[in-house]
Amino acid sequence: RLKGIVVRGTRRTPLADPGGVLELARELSDRSMGSATEKYRELGTVANVLVFNRLGMLPTRNFQAGTFEGAEALSAEALHALKGKVRKHCAACTIGCEHVFRSKGGRSVRLEYEGVFALGPLLGIDDREDVLEAAALCDELGLDVISAGGTLAFAMECQQRGLLPDAPAFGDGAGARALLRRIATRADDLGDLLAEGSREAARRIGAGSETFACHVKGLELPGYEPRALQAMGLGLAVGARGADHNRSGAYEVDFRGEGDRLTAHEAKGPAAAATEDKAALMDSLILCKFLRGIFDDLEAESASMLAAVTGWDVDGAELRRTAQR
C-alpha cells in the first residue's frame, strides 16, 4: 500500500559550465517572450475553446459532436472579462500561462483548457459558474479534471440511453457537481461504480456501454476530437499509458497541415512518432513544452544545454536515439 518515496538532499548539484548555463538560461528567457508563446501569456490554454469549436474538434456531450453551441460563454475572452482574474507563473517563468479566475461564490479557480472542455462542452454545460465551481471542486477533492469529466460524460450518456437513470442528464451543472462528490467519497452505489473510471464502469454495466466509454487503456480522452485530428487519434491509440496528450504531441502534425487532418495516411505514423520522441526529450530535460516552438533544432540545442549542465559529450543524433529508446 506504498504510495511513494520522498528523497530530500541538502547539497547543491555542481554545474559543468556555470557561465554557459547562465547564458543559455538568459537566451531561453529572451526567446520565450516571442510569438510562439503569446497565446499562453495573454489568454492561457483556454484560448483553444473557440479555435477548436470553429474547426469542429471540441468534444461535446461525450464525443457525440465536435462543436458546442455554448462555446462562446466558456471562451477565454468571456472568462477574462470576469473580475478578480490573475496570472501566475512557475518559478522564474517568463510565460505565465496559469490563469486564475474568481467565481461568483468567491473561489479562486485555476482553469486550463482541459478543465473547461471536460467540465463544460463534454458534459453539455455552458454556464461559466458551473464550470468554475466544478473545477474548484475537483481541486478540492483531488480529482483529475479530464478523467472526472470523461467519466461524468460517460454516465450522462448512460442516463440518456436509460442505463443509469440515477445519473444527471447532459447540461445539469448542479447534478454534475453532486455526482463528483459522490464519486470522491464513494457515497453510494453510483459513486462507487464511477470511482473506478469509465472503462471499468462500462465493463460492469455492459449493454453495449463499452462502445461509448471514451478511453485508451483506461485513461479518459483529453480535449481533442480524434476523428477531426487523425494524427492525434493515432498518437492516443498507441500511447504507452493511454490517452495522454502530454506524452503524444501528434496534434502538432494535424495543426501544421501535414496532409488532411480529417483522413488517416501512412505518413502520419512516423510524424506522430517524432512528436513522441520530442516530448520524451523535453520531459527528460525538464523543459516546458510550451517552449517547443522556439527551437530551430531541438536535439542539437538540447545537447548543448545538457553538456553545459553535466559535462557530457553528447550531440543531437545521440539524444534523438535516446528519446526514441
PDB file of C-alpha atoms in Angstrom:
ATOM      1  CA  ARG A   1       0.000   0.000   0.000  1.00  0.00           C
ATOM      2  CA  LEU A   2       3.005   2.246  -0.510  1.00  0.00           C
ATOM      3  CA  LYS A   3       2.077   5.455  -2.354  1.00  0.00           C
ATOM      4  CA  GLY A   4       5.506   6.977  -2.800  1.00  0.00           C
ATOM      5  CA  ILE A   5       9.042   7.513  -1.525  1.00  0.00           C
ATOM      6  CA  VAL A   6      10.388  11.019  -0.972  1.00  0.00           C
ATOM      7  CA  VAL A   7      14.115  11.707  -1.028  1.00  0.00           C
ATOM      8  CA  ARG A   8      15.448  15.063   0.070  1.00  0.00           C
ATOM      9  CA  GLY A   9      19.043  16.269  -0.103  1.00  0.00           C
ATOM     10  CA  THR A  10      20.890  19.349   1.072  1.00  0.00           C
ATOM     11  CA  ARG A  11      23.873  19.595  -1.281  1.00  0.00           C
ATOM     12  CA  ARG A  12      23.809  21.689  -4.431  1.00  0.00           C
ATOM     13  CA  THR A  13      24.483  19.916  -7.712  1.00  0.00           C
ATOM     14  CA  PRO A  14      27.616  21.347  -9.374  1.00  0.00           C
ATOM     15  CA  LEU A  15      27.376  22.567 -12.974  1.00  0.00           C
ATOM     16  CA  ALA A  16      29.978  21.655 -15.555  1.00  0.00           C
ATOM     17  CA  ASP A  17      29.856  25.134 -17.088  1.00  0.00           C
ATOM     18  CA  PRO A  18      28.095  27.624 -14.773  1.00  0.00           C
ATOM     19  CA  GLY A  19      28.675  30.563 -17.088  1.00  0.00           C
ATOM     20  CA  GLY A  20      27.399  28.638 -20.086  1.00  0.00           C
ATOM     21  CA  VAL A  21      24.288  27.536 -18.214  1.00  0.00           C
ATOM     22  CA  LEU A  22      23.549  31.123 -17.204  1.00  0.00           C
ATOM     23  CA  GLU A  23      23.968  32.331 -20.776  1.00  0.00           C
ATOM     24  CA  LEU A  24      21.711  29.583 -22.126  1.00  0.00           C
ATOM     25  CA  ALA A  25      19.089  30.404 -19.490  1.00  0.00           C
ATOM     26  CA  ARG A  26      19.118  34.075 -20.473  1.00  0.00           C
ATOM     27  CA  GLU A  27      18.813  33.168 -24.148  1.00  0.00           C
ATOM     28  CA  LEU A  28      15.883  30.820 -23.478  1.00  0.00           C
ATOM     29  CA  SER A  29      14.187  33.507 -21.412  1.00  0.00           C
ATOM     30  CA  ASP A  30      14.519  36.059 -24.213  1.00  0.00           C
ATOM     31  CA  ARG A  31      13.274  33.628 -26.880  1.00  0.00           C
ATOM     32  CA  SER A  32      10.345  32.546 -24.738  1.00  0.00           C
ATOM     33  CA  MET A  33       8.845  36.029 -24.981  1.00  0.00           C
ATOM     34  CA  GLY A  34       8.140  35.702 -28.700  1.00  0.00           C
ATOM     35  CA  SER A  35       5.039  34.940 -30.733  1.00  0.00           C
ATOM     36  CA  ALA A  36       5.306  31.155 -30.187  1.00  0.00           C
ATOM     37  CA  THR A  37       4.184  31.595 -26.572  1.00  0.00           C
ATOM     38  CA  GLU A  38       1.973  34.663 -26.919  1.00  0.00           C
ATOM     39  CA  LYS A  39      -1.383  32.904 -26.564  1.00  0.00           C
ATOM     40  CA  TYR A  40      -0.274  31.226 -23.329  1.00  0.00           C
ATOM     41  CA  ARG A  41       0.792  34.570 -21.851  1.00  0.00           C
ATOM     42  CA  GLU A  42      -2.245  36.540 -22.915  1.00  0.00           C
ATOM     43  CA  LEU A  43      -5.164  34.106 -22.620  1.00  0.00           C
ATOM     44  CA  GLY A  44      -3.768  30.802 -21.386  1.00  0.00           C
ATOM     45  CA  THR A  45      -4.670  27.432 -22.845  1.00  0.00           C
ATOM     46  CA  VAL A  46      -8.382  28.320 -22.590  1.00  0.00           C
ATOM     47  CA  ALA A  47      -7.765  30.178 -25.860  1.00  0.00           C
ATOM     48  CA  ASN A  48      -8.250  26.780 -27.526  1.00  0.00           C
ATOM     49  CA  VAL A  49     -12.011  26.730 -26.863  1.00  0.00           C
ATOM     50  CA  LEU A  50     -13.188  28.932 -29.735  1.00  0.00           C
ATOM     51  CA  VAL A  51     -10.492  27.763 -32.162  1.00  0.00           C
ATOM     52  CA  PHE A  52     -11.316  24.103 -31.591  1.00  0.00           C
ATOM     53  CA  ASN A  53     -15.027  24.790 -31.814  1.00  0.00           C
ATOM     54  CA  ARG A  54     -14.614  26.591 -35.145  1.00  0.00           C
ATOM     55  CA  LEU A  55     -12.630  23.658 -36.529  1.00  0.00           C
ATOM     56  CA  GLY A  56     -15.161  21.077 -35.345  1.00  0.00           C
ATOM     57  CA  MET A  57     -12.825  19.415 -32.864  1.00  0.00           C
ATOM     58  CA  LEU A  58     -14.239  20.493 -29.486  1.00  0.00           C
ATOM     59  CA  PRO A  59     -15.518  17.232 -27.921  1.00  0.00           C
ATOM     60  CA  THR A  60     -19.140  17.712 -26.896  1.00  0.00           C
ATOM     61  CA  ARG A  61     -21.583  15.528 -24.930  1.00  0.00           C
ATOM     62  CA  ASN A  62     -19.251  12.570 -24.555  1.00  0.00           C
ATOM     63  CA  PHE A  63     -17.822  12.960 -28.071  1.00  0.00           C
ATOM     64  CA  GLN A  64     -21.247  12.813 -29.717  1.00  0.00           C
ATOM     65  CA  ALA A  65     -20.340  16.050 -31.527  1.00  0.00           C
ATOM     66  CA  GLY A  66     -17.317  18.210 -32.307  1.00  0.00           C
ATOM     67  CA  THR A  67     -18.941  21.617 -31.869  1.00  0.00           C
ATOM     68  CA  PHE A  68     -20.703  23.123 -28.881  1.00  0.00           C
ATOM     69  CA  GLU A  69     -23.391  25.774 -29.115  1.00  0.00           C
ATOM     70  CA  GLY A  70     -22.355  27.248 -25.753  1.00  0.00           C
ATOM     71  CA  ALA A  71     -18.643  27.616 -26.540  1.00  0.00           C
ATOM     72  CA  GLU A  72     -18.756  31.415 -26.619  1.00  0.00           C
ATOM     73  CA  ALA A  73     -19.803  31.603 -22.953  1.00  0.00           C
ATOM     74  CA  LEU A  74     -16.803  29.439 -21.969  1.00  0.00           C
ATOM     75  CA  SER A  75     -14.251  31.162 -24.184  1.00  0.00           C
ATOM     76  CA  ALA A  76     -11.033  32.697 -22.906  1.00  0.00           C
ATOM     77  CA  GLU A  77     -12.370  36.105 -23.839  1.00  0.00           C
ATOM     78  CA  ALA A  78     -15.500  35.608 -21.732  1.00  0.00           C
ATOM     79  CA  LEU A  79     -13.528  34.250 -18.782  1.00  0.00           C
ATOM     80  CA  HIS A  80     -11.075  37.131 -18.915  1.00  0.00           C
ATOM     81  CA  ALA A  81     -13.971  39.559 -18.625  1.00  0.00           C
ATOM     82  CA  LEU A  82     -14.572  38.263 -15.090  1.00  0.00           C
ATOM     83  CA  LYS A  83     -13.417  40.381 -12.179  1.00  0.00           C
ATOM     84  CA  GLY A  84     -10.565  39.235  -9.971  1.00  0.00           C
ATOM     85  CA  LYS A  85      -8.587  37.261 -12.568  1.00  0.00           C
ATOM     86  CA  VAL A  86      -4.829  36.919 -12.038  1.00  0.00           C
ATOM     87  CA  ARG A  87      -1.945  35.308 -13.907  1.00  0.00           C
ATOM     88  CA  LYS A  88       0.594  33.068 -12.188  1.00  0.00           C
ATOM     89  CA  HIS A  89       3.987  31.699 -13.142  1.00  0.00           C
ATOM     90  CA  CYS A  90       6.147  28.703 -12.423  1.00  0.00           C
ATOM     91  CA  ALA A  91       9.399  29.757 -10.705  1.00  0.00           C
ATOM     92  CA  ALA A  92      11.303  32.245 -12.892  1.00  0.00           C
ATOM     93  CA  CYS A  93       8.996  31.582 -15.863  1.00  0.00           C
ATOM     94  CA  THR A  94       8.528  34.363 -18.408  1.00  0.00           C
ATOM     95  CA  ILE A  95       5.311  32.958 -19.892  1.00  0.00           C
ATOM     96  CA  GLY A  96       2.837  32.859 -17.007  1.00  0.00           C
ATOM     97  CA  CYS A  97       0.354  30.507 -18.662  1.00  0.00           C
ATOM     98  CA  GLU A  98      -1.561  29.820 -15.442  1.00  0.00           C
ATOM     99  CA  HIS A  99      -4.706  31.939 -15.342  1.00  0.00           C
ATOM    100  CA  VAL A 100      -6.752  32.042 -12.154  1.00  0.00           C
ATOM    101  CA  PHE A 101     -10.365  33.228 -12.190  1.00  0.00           C
ATOM    102  CA  ARG A 102     -12.772  34.111  -9.406  1.00  0.00           C
ATOM    103  CA  SER A 103     -16.222  32.566  -9.303  1.00  0.00           C
ATOM    104  CA  LYS A 104     -19.279  34.420  -8.050  1.00  0.00           C
ATOM    105  CA  GLY A 105     -19.002  32.310  -4.917  1.00  0.00           C
ATOM    106  CA  GLY A 106     -15.592  33.843  -4.227  1.00  0.00           C
ATOM    107  CA  ARG A 107     -13.461  30.833  -5.142  1.00  0.00           C
ATOM    108  CA  SER A 108     -10.136  31.370  -6.898  1.00  0.00           C
ATOM    109  CA  VAL A 109     -10.039  28.735  -9.630  1.00  0.00           C
ATOM    110  CA  ARG A 110      -7.022  27.731 -11.705  1.00  0.00           C
ATOM    111  CA  LEU A 111      -8.538  26.930 -15.071  1.00  0.00           C
ATOM    112  CA  GLU A 112      -6.905  25.390 -18.125  1.00  0.00           C
ATOM    113  CA  TYR A 113      -8.429  24.357 -21.449  1.00  0.00           C
ATOM    114  CA  GLU A 114      -8.697  20.720 -20.368  1.00  0.00           C
ATOM    115  CA  GLY A 115     -10.752  21.664 -17.316  1.00  0.00           C
ATOM    116  CA  VAL A 116     -13.084  23.862 -19.359  1.00  0.00           C
ATOM    117  CA  PHE A 117     -13.556  21.182 -22.026  1.00  0.00           C
ATOM    118  CA  ALA A 118     -14.047  18.287 -19.601  1.00  0.00           C
ATOM    119  CA  LEU A 119     -16.452  20.067 -17.251  1.00  0.00           C
ATOM    120  CA  GLY A 120     -18.189  22.170 -19.902  1.00  0.00           C
ATOM    121  CA  PRO A 121     -18.781  21.051 -23.519  1.00  0.00           C
ATOM    122  CA  LEU A 122     -18.081  17.382 -22.778  1.00  0.00           C
ATOM    123  CA  LEU A 123     -20.972  17.479 -20.286  1.00  0.00           C
ATOM    124  CA  GLY A 124     -23.163  19.803 -22.356  1.00  0.00           C
ATOM    125  CA  ILE A 125     -22.737  22.564 -19.743  1.00  0.00           C
ATOM    126  CA  ASP A 126     -22.388  26.170 -20.918  1.00  0.00           C
ATOM    127  CA  ASP A 127     -22.699  28.036 -17.613  1.00  0.00           C
ATOM    128  CA  ARG A 128     -19.359  29.587 -16.616  1.00  0.00           C
ATOM    129  CA  GLU A 129     -20.154  29.406 -12.915  1.00  0.00           C
ATOM    130  CA  ASP A 130     -20.996  25.717 -13.154  1.00  0.00           C
ATOM    131  CA  VAL A 131     -17.644  25.044 -14.819  1.00  0.00           C
ATOM    132  CA  LEU A 132     -15.675  27.188 -12.366  1.00  0.00           C
ATOM    133  CA  GLU A 133     -17.329  25.565  -9.357  1.00  0.00           C
ATOM    134  CA  ALA A 134     -16.825  22.065 -10.759  1.00  0.00           C
ATOM    135  CA  ALA A 135     -13.139  22.767 -11.459  1.00  0.00           C
ATOM    136  CA  ALA A 136     -12.672  24.108  -7.929  1.00  0.00           C
ATOM    137  CA  LEU A 137     -14.423  21.025  -6.574  1.00  0.00           C
ATOM    138  CA  CYS A 138     -12.082  18.704  -8.487  1.00  0.00           C
ATOM    139  CA  ASP A 139      -9.103  20.516  -6.941  1.00  0.00           C
ATOM    140  CA  GLU A 140     -10.679  20.279  -3.508  1.00  0.00           C
ATOM    141  CA  LEU A 141     -11.429  16.568  -3.868  1.00  0.00           C
ATOM    142  CA  GLY A 142      -8.162  15.650  -5.580  1.00  0.00           C
ATOM    143  CA  LEU A 143      -9.789  14.527  -8.833  1.00  0.00           C
ATOM    144  CA  ASP A 144      -8.159  14.819 -12.248  1.00  0.00           C
ATOM    145  CA  VAL A 145     -10.433  17.042 -14.339  1.00  0.00           C
ATOM    146  CA  ILE A 146     -10.036  15.055 -17.572  1.00  0.00           C
ATOM    147  CA  SER A 147     -10.818  11.666 -16.056  1.00  0.00           C
ATOM    148  CA  ALA A 148     -13.545  13.132 -13.847  1.00  0.00           C
ATOM    149  CA  GLY A 149     -15.197  14.898 -16.780  1.00  0.00           C
ATOM    150  CA  GLY A 150     -14.820  11.891 -19.068  1.00  0.00           C
ATOM    151  CA  THR A 151     -16.391   9.570 -16.520  1.00  0.00           C
ATOM    152  CA  LEU A 152     -19.239  12.011 -15.857  1.00  0.00           C
ATOM    153  CA  ALA A 153     -19.842  12.328 -19.605  1.00  0.00           C
ATOM    154  CA  PHE A 154     -19.990   8.542 -19.911  1.00  0.00           C
ATOM    155  CA  ALA A 155     -22.511   8.398 -17.036  1.00  0.00           C
ATOM    156  CA  MET A 156     -24.607  11.127 -18.673  1.00  0.00           C
ATOM    157  CA  GLU A 157     -24.768   9.189 -21.919  1.00  0.00           C
ATOM    158  CA  CYS A 158     -25.744   6.099 -19.929  1.00  0.00           C
ATOM    159  CA  GLN A 159     -28.556   8.185 -18.436  1.00  0.00           C
ATOM    160  CA  GLN A 160     -29.543   9.339 -21.918  1.00  0.00           C
ATOM    161  CA  ARG A 161     -29.755   5.710 -23.052  1.00  0.00           C
ATOM    162  CA  GLY A 162     -31.668   4.558 -19.959  1.00  0.00           C
ATOM    163  CA  LEU A 163     -28.782   2.555 -18.466  1.00  0.00           C
ATOM    164  CA  LEU A 164     -28.129   4.753 -15.409  1.00  0.00           C
ATOM    165  CA  PRO A 165     -31.388   6.510 -14.528  1.00  0.00           C
ATOM    166  CA  ASP A 166     -29.882   7.983 -11.339  1.00  0.00           C
ATOM    167  CA  ALA A 167     -27.101   9.819 -13.206  1.00  0.00           C
ATOM    168  CA  PRO A 168     -27.564  13.506 -14.153  1.00  0.00           C
ATOM    169  CA  ALA A 169     -28.519  14.477 -17.693  1.00  0.00           C
ATOM    170  CA  PHE A 170     -26.298  16.383 -20.092  1.00  0.00           C
ATOM    171  CA  GLY A 171     -26.326  20.070 -19.161  1.00  0.00           C
ATOM    172  CA  ASP A 172     -27.078  19.525 -15.451  1.00  0.00           C
ATOM    173  CA  GLY A 173     -24.333  21.505 -13.707  1.00  0.00           C
ATOM    174  CA  ALA A 174     -25.629  21.049 -10.181  1.00  0.00           C
ATOM    175  CA  GLY A 175     -26.100  17.325 -10.781  1.00  0.00           C
ATOM    176  CA  ALA A 176     -22.554  17.026 -12.115  1.00  0.00           C
ATOM    177  CA  ARG A 177     -21.086  18.650  -9.002  1.00  0.00           C
ATOM    178  CA  ALA A 178     -23.171  16.463  -6.720  1.00  0.00           C
ATOM    179  CA  LEU A 179     -22.000  13.354  -8.564  1.00  0.00           C
ATOM    180  CA  LEU A 180     -18.368  14.453  -8.287  1.00  0.00           C
ATOM    181  CA  ARG A 181     -18.747  14.414  -4.504  1.00  0.00           C
ATOM    182  CA  ARG A 182     -20.417  11.002  -4.606  1.00  0.00           C
ATOM    183  CA  ILE A 183     -17.544   9.674  -6.722  1.00  0.00           C
ATOM    184  CA  ALA A 184     -14.839  11.112  -4.458  1.00  0.00           C
ATOM    185  CA  THR A 185     -16.438   9.681  -1.328  1.00  0.00           C
ATOM    186  CA  ARG A 186     -17.953   6.540  -2.912  1.00  0.00           C
ATOM    187  CA  ALA A 187     -21.079   7.691  -1.122  1.00  0.00           C
ATOM    188  CA  ASP A 188     -23.462   5.266  -2.814  1.00  0.00           C
ATOM    189  CA  ASP A 189     -23.586   2.549  -5.471  1.00  0.00           C
ATOM    190  CA  LEU A 190     -23.372   5.003  -8.375  1.00  0.00           C
ATOM    191  CA  GLY A 191     -20.477   6.949  -6.847  1.00  0.00           C
ATOM    192  CA  ASP A 192     -18.660   3.715  -6.034  1.00  0.00           C
ATOM    193  CA  LEU A 193     -19.138   2.436  -9.589  1.00  0.00           C
ATOM    194  CA  LEU A 194     -17.934   5.619 -11.314  1.00  0.00           C
ATOM    195  CA  ALA A 195     -14.978   5.996  -8.952  1.00  0.00           C
ATOM    196  CA  GLU A 196     -13.474   3.094 -10.893  1.00  0.00           C
ATOM    197  CA  GLY A 197     -13.423   5.178 -14.092  1.00  0.00           C
ATOM    198  CA  SER A 198     -15.297   4.814 -17.348  1.00  0.00           C
ATOM    199  CA  ARG A 199     -13.640   1.613 -18.611  1.00  0.00           C
ATOM    200  CA  GLU A 200     -14.413  -0.444 -15.509  1.00  0.00           C
ATOM    201  CA  ALA A 201     -17.853   1.131 -15.123  1.00  0.00           C
ATOM    202  CA  ALA A 202     -18.683   0.172 -18.718  1.00  0.00           C
ATOM    203  CA  ARG A 203     -17.472  -3.384 -18.126  1.00  0.00           C
ATOM    204  CA  ARG A 204     -19.826  -3.720 -15.161  1.00  0.00           C
ATOM    205  CA  ILE A 205     -22.799  -2.004 -16.814  1.00  0.00           C
ATOM    206  CA  GLY A 206     -22.462  -3.852 -20.116  1.00  0.00           C
ATOM    207  CA  ALA A 207     -25.415  -3.453 -22.502  1.00  0.00           C
ATOM    208  CA  GLY A 208     -23.110  -2.058 -25.182  1.00  0.00           C
ATOM    209  CA  SER A 209     -21.868   0.805 -22.994  1.00  0.00           C
ATOM    210  CA  GLU A 210     -18.278  -0.180 -23.784  1.00  0.00           C
ATOM    211  CA  THR A 211     -18.750   1.370 -27.237  1.00  0.00           C
ATOM    212  CA  PHE A 212     -19.160   4.898 -25.840  1.00  0.00           C
ATOM    213  CA  ALA A 213     -16.771   4.756 -22.875  1.00  0.00           C
ATOM    214  CA  CYS A 214     -14.142   7.060 -24.379  1.00  0.00           C
ATOM    215  CA  HIS A 215     -10.715   5.976 -23.135  1.00  0.00           C
ATOM    216  CA  VAL A 216      -7.454   4.366 -24.168  1.00  0.00           C
ATOM    217  CA  LYS A 217      -6.064   1.746 -21.776  1.00  0.00           C
ATOM    218  CA  GLY A 218      -8.488   3.046 -19.152  1.00  0.00           C
ATOM    219  CA  LEU A 219      -7.361   6.682 -19.369  1.00  0.00           C
ATOM    220  CA  GLU A 220     -10.122   9.061 -20.448  1.00  0.00           C
ATOM    221  CA  LEU A 221      -9.547  11.147 -23.590  1.00  0.00           C
ATOM    222  CA  PRO A 222      -8.238  14.731 -23.482  1.00  0.00           C
ATOM    223  CA  GLY A 223      -9.983  17.606 -25.232  1.00  0.00           C
ATOM    224  CA  TYR A 224      -9.134  16.821 -28.854  1.00  0.00           C
ATOM    225  CA  GLU A 225     -11.706  15.253 -31.176  1.00  0.00           C
ATOM    226  CA  PRO A 226      -9.598  12.432 -32.680  1.00  0.00           C
ATOM    227  CA  ARG A 227     -11.919  11.978 -35.675  1.00  0.00           C
ATOM    228  CA  ALA A 228     -11.071  15.533 -36.693  1.00  0.00           C
ATOM    229  CA  LEU A 229      -7.375  15.111 -35.857  1.00  0.00           C
ATOM    230  CA  GLN A 230      -6.309  11.792 -37.334  1.00  0.00           C
ATOM    231  CA  ALA A 231      -2.639  12.030 -36.348  1.00  0.00           C
ATOM    232  CA  MET A 232      -3.706  12.847 -32.806  1.00  0.00           C
ATOM    233  CA  GLY A 233      -6.071   9.878 -32.876  1.00  0.00           C
ATOM    234  CA  LEU A 234      -3.156   7.660 -33.820  1.00  0.00           C
ATOM    235  CA  GLY A 235      -0.987   9.140 -31.080  1.00  0.00           C
ATOM    236  CA  LEU A 236      -3.647   8.458 -28.461  1.00  0.00           C
ATOM    237  CA  ALA A 237      -4.356   4.954 -29.776  1.00  0.00           C
ATOM    238  CA  VAL A 238      -0.755   3.797 -29.365  1.00  0.00           C
ATOM    239  CA  GLY A 239       0.015   5.792 -26.217  1.00  0.00           C
ATOM    240  CA  ALA A 240       2.075   3.745 -23.757  1.00  0.00           C
ATOM    241  CA  ARG A 241      -0.018   4.908 -20.816  1.00  0.00           C
ATOM    242  CA  GLY A 242      -3.237   5.547 -22.687  1.00  0.00           C
ATOM    243  CA  ALA A 243      -4.869   8.719 -23.938  1.00  0.00           C
ATOM    244  CA  ASP A 244      -2.184  11.124 -22.740  1.00  0.00           C
ATOM    245  CA  HIS A 245      -1.783  14.345 -24.721  1.00  0.00           C
ATOM    246  CA  ASN A 246       1.407  15.148 -22.816  1.00  0.00           C
ATOM    247  CA  ARG A 247       3.197  12.001 -23.996  1.00  0.00           C
ATOM    248  CA  SER A 248       1.999  12.345 -27.579  1.00  0.00           C
ATOM    249  CA  GLY A 249       2.051  15.726 -29.282  1.00  0.00           C
ATOM    250  CA  ALA A 250       0.695  14.256 -32.517  1.00  0.00           C
ATOM    251  CA  TYR A 251      -1.832  17.091 -32.764  1.00  0.00           C
ATOM    252  CA  GLU A 252       1.129  19.213 -33.898  1.00  0.00           C
ATOM    253  CA  VAL A 253       1.161  17.180 -37.124  1.00  0.00           C
ATOM    254  CA  ASP A 254      -2.509  17.956 -37.747  1.00  0.00           C
ATOM    255  CA  PHE A 255      -2.131  21.641 -36.880  1.00  0.00           C
ATOM    256  CA  ARG A 256       0.908  22.024 -39.141  1.00  0.00           C
ATOM    257  CA  GLY A 257      -1.230  20.925 -42.070  1.00  0.00           C
ATOM    258  CA  GLU A 258       0.872  17.893 -42.984  1.00  0.00           C
ATOM    259  CA  GLY A 259      -1.864  16.330 -45.102  1.00  0.00           C
ATOM    260  CA  ASP A 260      -5.583  16.382 -44.449  1.00  0.00           C
ATOM    261  CA  ARG A 261      -6.225  16.274 -40.692  1.00  0.00           C
ATOM    262  CA  LEU A 262      -9.567  14.546 -41.339  1.00  0.00           C
ATOM    263  CA  THR A 263      -8.073  11.477 -43.032  1.00  0.00           C
ATOM    264  CA  ALA A 264      -5.611   8.803 -41.963  1.00  0.00           C
ATOM    265  CA  HIS A 265      -2.429   8.390 -44.009  1.00  0.00           C
ATOM    266  CA  GLU A 266       0.619   6.174 -43.609  1.00  0.00           C
ATOM    267  CA  ALA A 267       2.927   9.200 -43.464  1.00  0.00           C
ATOM    268  CA  LYS A 268       1.295  10.273 -40.219  1.00  0.00           C
ATOM    269  CA  GLY A 269       2.796   7.319 -38.360  1.00  0.00           C
ATOM    270  CA  PRO A 270       6.432   8.479 -38.445  1.00  0.00           C
ATOM    271  CA  ALA A 271       5.333  12.091 -37.915  1.00  0.00           C
ATOM    272  CA  ALA A 272       3.311  11.147 -34.825  1.00  0.00           C
ATOM    273  CA  ALA A 273       6.221   9.065 -33.503  1.00  0.00           C
ATOM    274  CA  ALA A 274       8.561  12.038 -33.931  1.00  0.00           C
ATOM    275  CA  THR A 275       6.346  14.176 -31.673  1.00  0.00           C
ATOM    276  CA  GLU A 276       6.501  11.439 -29.006  1.00  0.00           C
ATOM    277  CA  ASP A 277      10.293  11.452 -29.211  1.00  0.00           C
ATOM    278  CA  LYS A 278      10.332  15.240 -28.887  1.00  0.00           C
ATOM    279  CA  ALA A 279       8.051  15.049 -25.848  1.00  0.00           C
ATOM    280  CA  ALA A 280      10.294  12.405 -24.250  1.00  0.00           C
ATOM    281  CA  LEU A 281      13.345  14.609 -24.778  1.00  0.00           C
ATOM    282  CA  MET A 282      11.726  17.761 -23.390  1.00  0.00           C
ATOM    283  CA  ASP A 283      10.368  15.889 -20.368  1.00  0.00           C
ATOM    284  CA  SER A 284      13.778  14.341 -19.655  1.00  0.00           C
ATOM    285  CA  LEU A 285      15.468  17.749 -19.819  1.00  0.00           C
ATOM    286  CA  ILE A 286      12.650  19.287 -17.740  1.00  0.00           C
ATOM    287  CA  LEU A 287      11.803  21.835 -20.406  1.00  0.00           C
ATOM    288  CA  CYS A 288       8.311  23.326 -20.573  1.00  0.00           C
ATOM    289  CA  LYS A 289       6.506  22.001 -23.646  1.00  0.00           C
ATOM    290  CA  PHE A 290       5.173  25.496 -24.347  1.00  0.00           C
ATOM    291  CA  LEU A 291       8.763  26.276 -25.430  1.00  0.00           C
ATOM    292  CA  ARG A 292       8.653  23.689 -28.229  1.00  0.00           C
ATOM    293  CA  GLY A 293       8.040  26.339 -30.881  1.00  0.00           C
ATOM    294  CA  ILE A 294      11.119  28.439 -30.071  1.00  0.00           C
ATOM    295  CA  PHE A 295      13.792  25.925 -31.119  1.00  0.00           C
ATOM    296  CA  ASP A 296      15.342  25.760 -34.580  1.00  0.00           C
ATOM    297  CA  ASP A 297      16.898  22.337 -33.887  1.00  0.00           C
ATOM    298  CA  LEU A 298      15.609  20.877 -30.622  1.00  0.00           C
ATOM    299  CA  GLU A 299      18.029  17.910 -30.490  1.00  0.00           C
ATOM    300  CA  ALA A 300      21.168  19.944 -31.210  1.00  0.00           C
ATOM    301  CA  GLU A 301      20.217  22.744 -28.833  1.00  0.00           C
ATOM    302  CA  SER A 302      19.264  20.217 -26.150  1.00  0.00           C
ATOM    303  CA  ALA A 303      22.697  18.603 -26.498  1.00  0.00           C
ATOM    304  CA  SER A 304      24.337  21.982 -25.854  1.00  0.00           C
ATOM    305  CA  MET A 305      22.206  22.525 -22.752  1.00  0.00           C
ATOM    306  CA  LEU A 306      22.850  19.029 -21.393  1.00  0.00           C
ATOM    307  CA  ALA A 307      26.603  19.379 -21.976  1.00  0.00           C
ATOM    308  CA  ALA A 308      26.695  22.715 -20.153  1.00  0.00           C
ATOM    309  CA  VAL A 309      24.928  21.235 -17.122  1.00  0.00           C
ATOM    310  CA  THR A 310      26.591  17.798 -16.946  1.00  0.00           C
ATOM    311  CA  GLY A 311      29.782  17.999 -18.988  1.00  0.00           C
ATOM    312  CA  TRP A 312      28.659  15.019 -21.060  1.00  0.00           C
ATOM    313  CA  ASP A 313      29.906  14.808 -24.626  1.00  0.00           C
ATOM    314  CA  VAL A 314      26.612  14.355 -26.483  1.00  0.00           C
ATOM    315  CA  ASP A 315      25.215  15.508 -29.800  1.00  0.00           C
ATOM    316  CA  GLY A 316      21.768  15.846 -31.316  1.00  0.00           C
ATOM    317  CA  ALA A 317      21.842  12.464 -33.044  1.00  0.00           C
ATOM    318  CA  GLU A 318      22.578  10.675 -29.753  1.00  0.00           C
ATOM    319  CA  LEU A 319      19.738  12.479 -27.993  1.00  0.00           C
ATOM    320  CA  ARG A 320      17.393  11.583 -30.853  1.00  0.00           C
ATOM    321  CA  ARG A 321      18.263   7.889 -30.445  1.00  0.00           C
ATOM    322  CA  THR A 322      17.904   8.151 -26.663  1.00  0.00           C
ATOM    323  CA  ALA A 323      14.461   9.751 -26.987  1.00  0.00           C
ATOM    324  CA  GLN A 324      13.342   7.001 -29.373  1.00  0.00           C
ATOM    325  CA  ARG A 325      14.550   4.341 -26.942  1.00  0.00           C
TER     326      ARG A 325
END
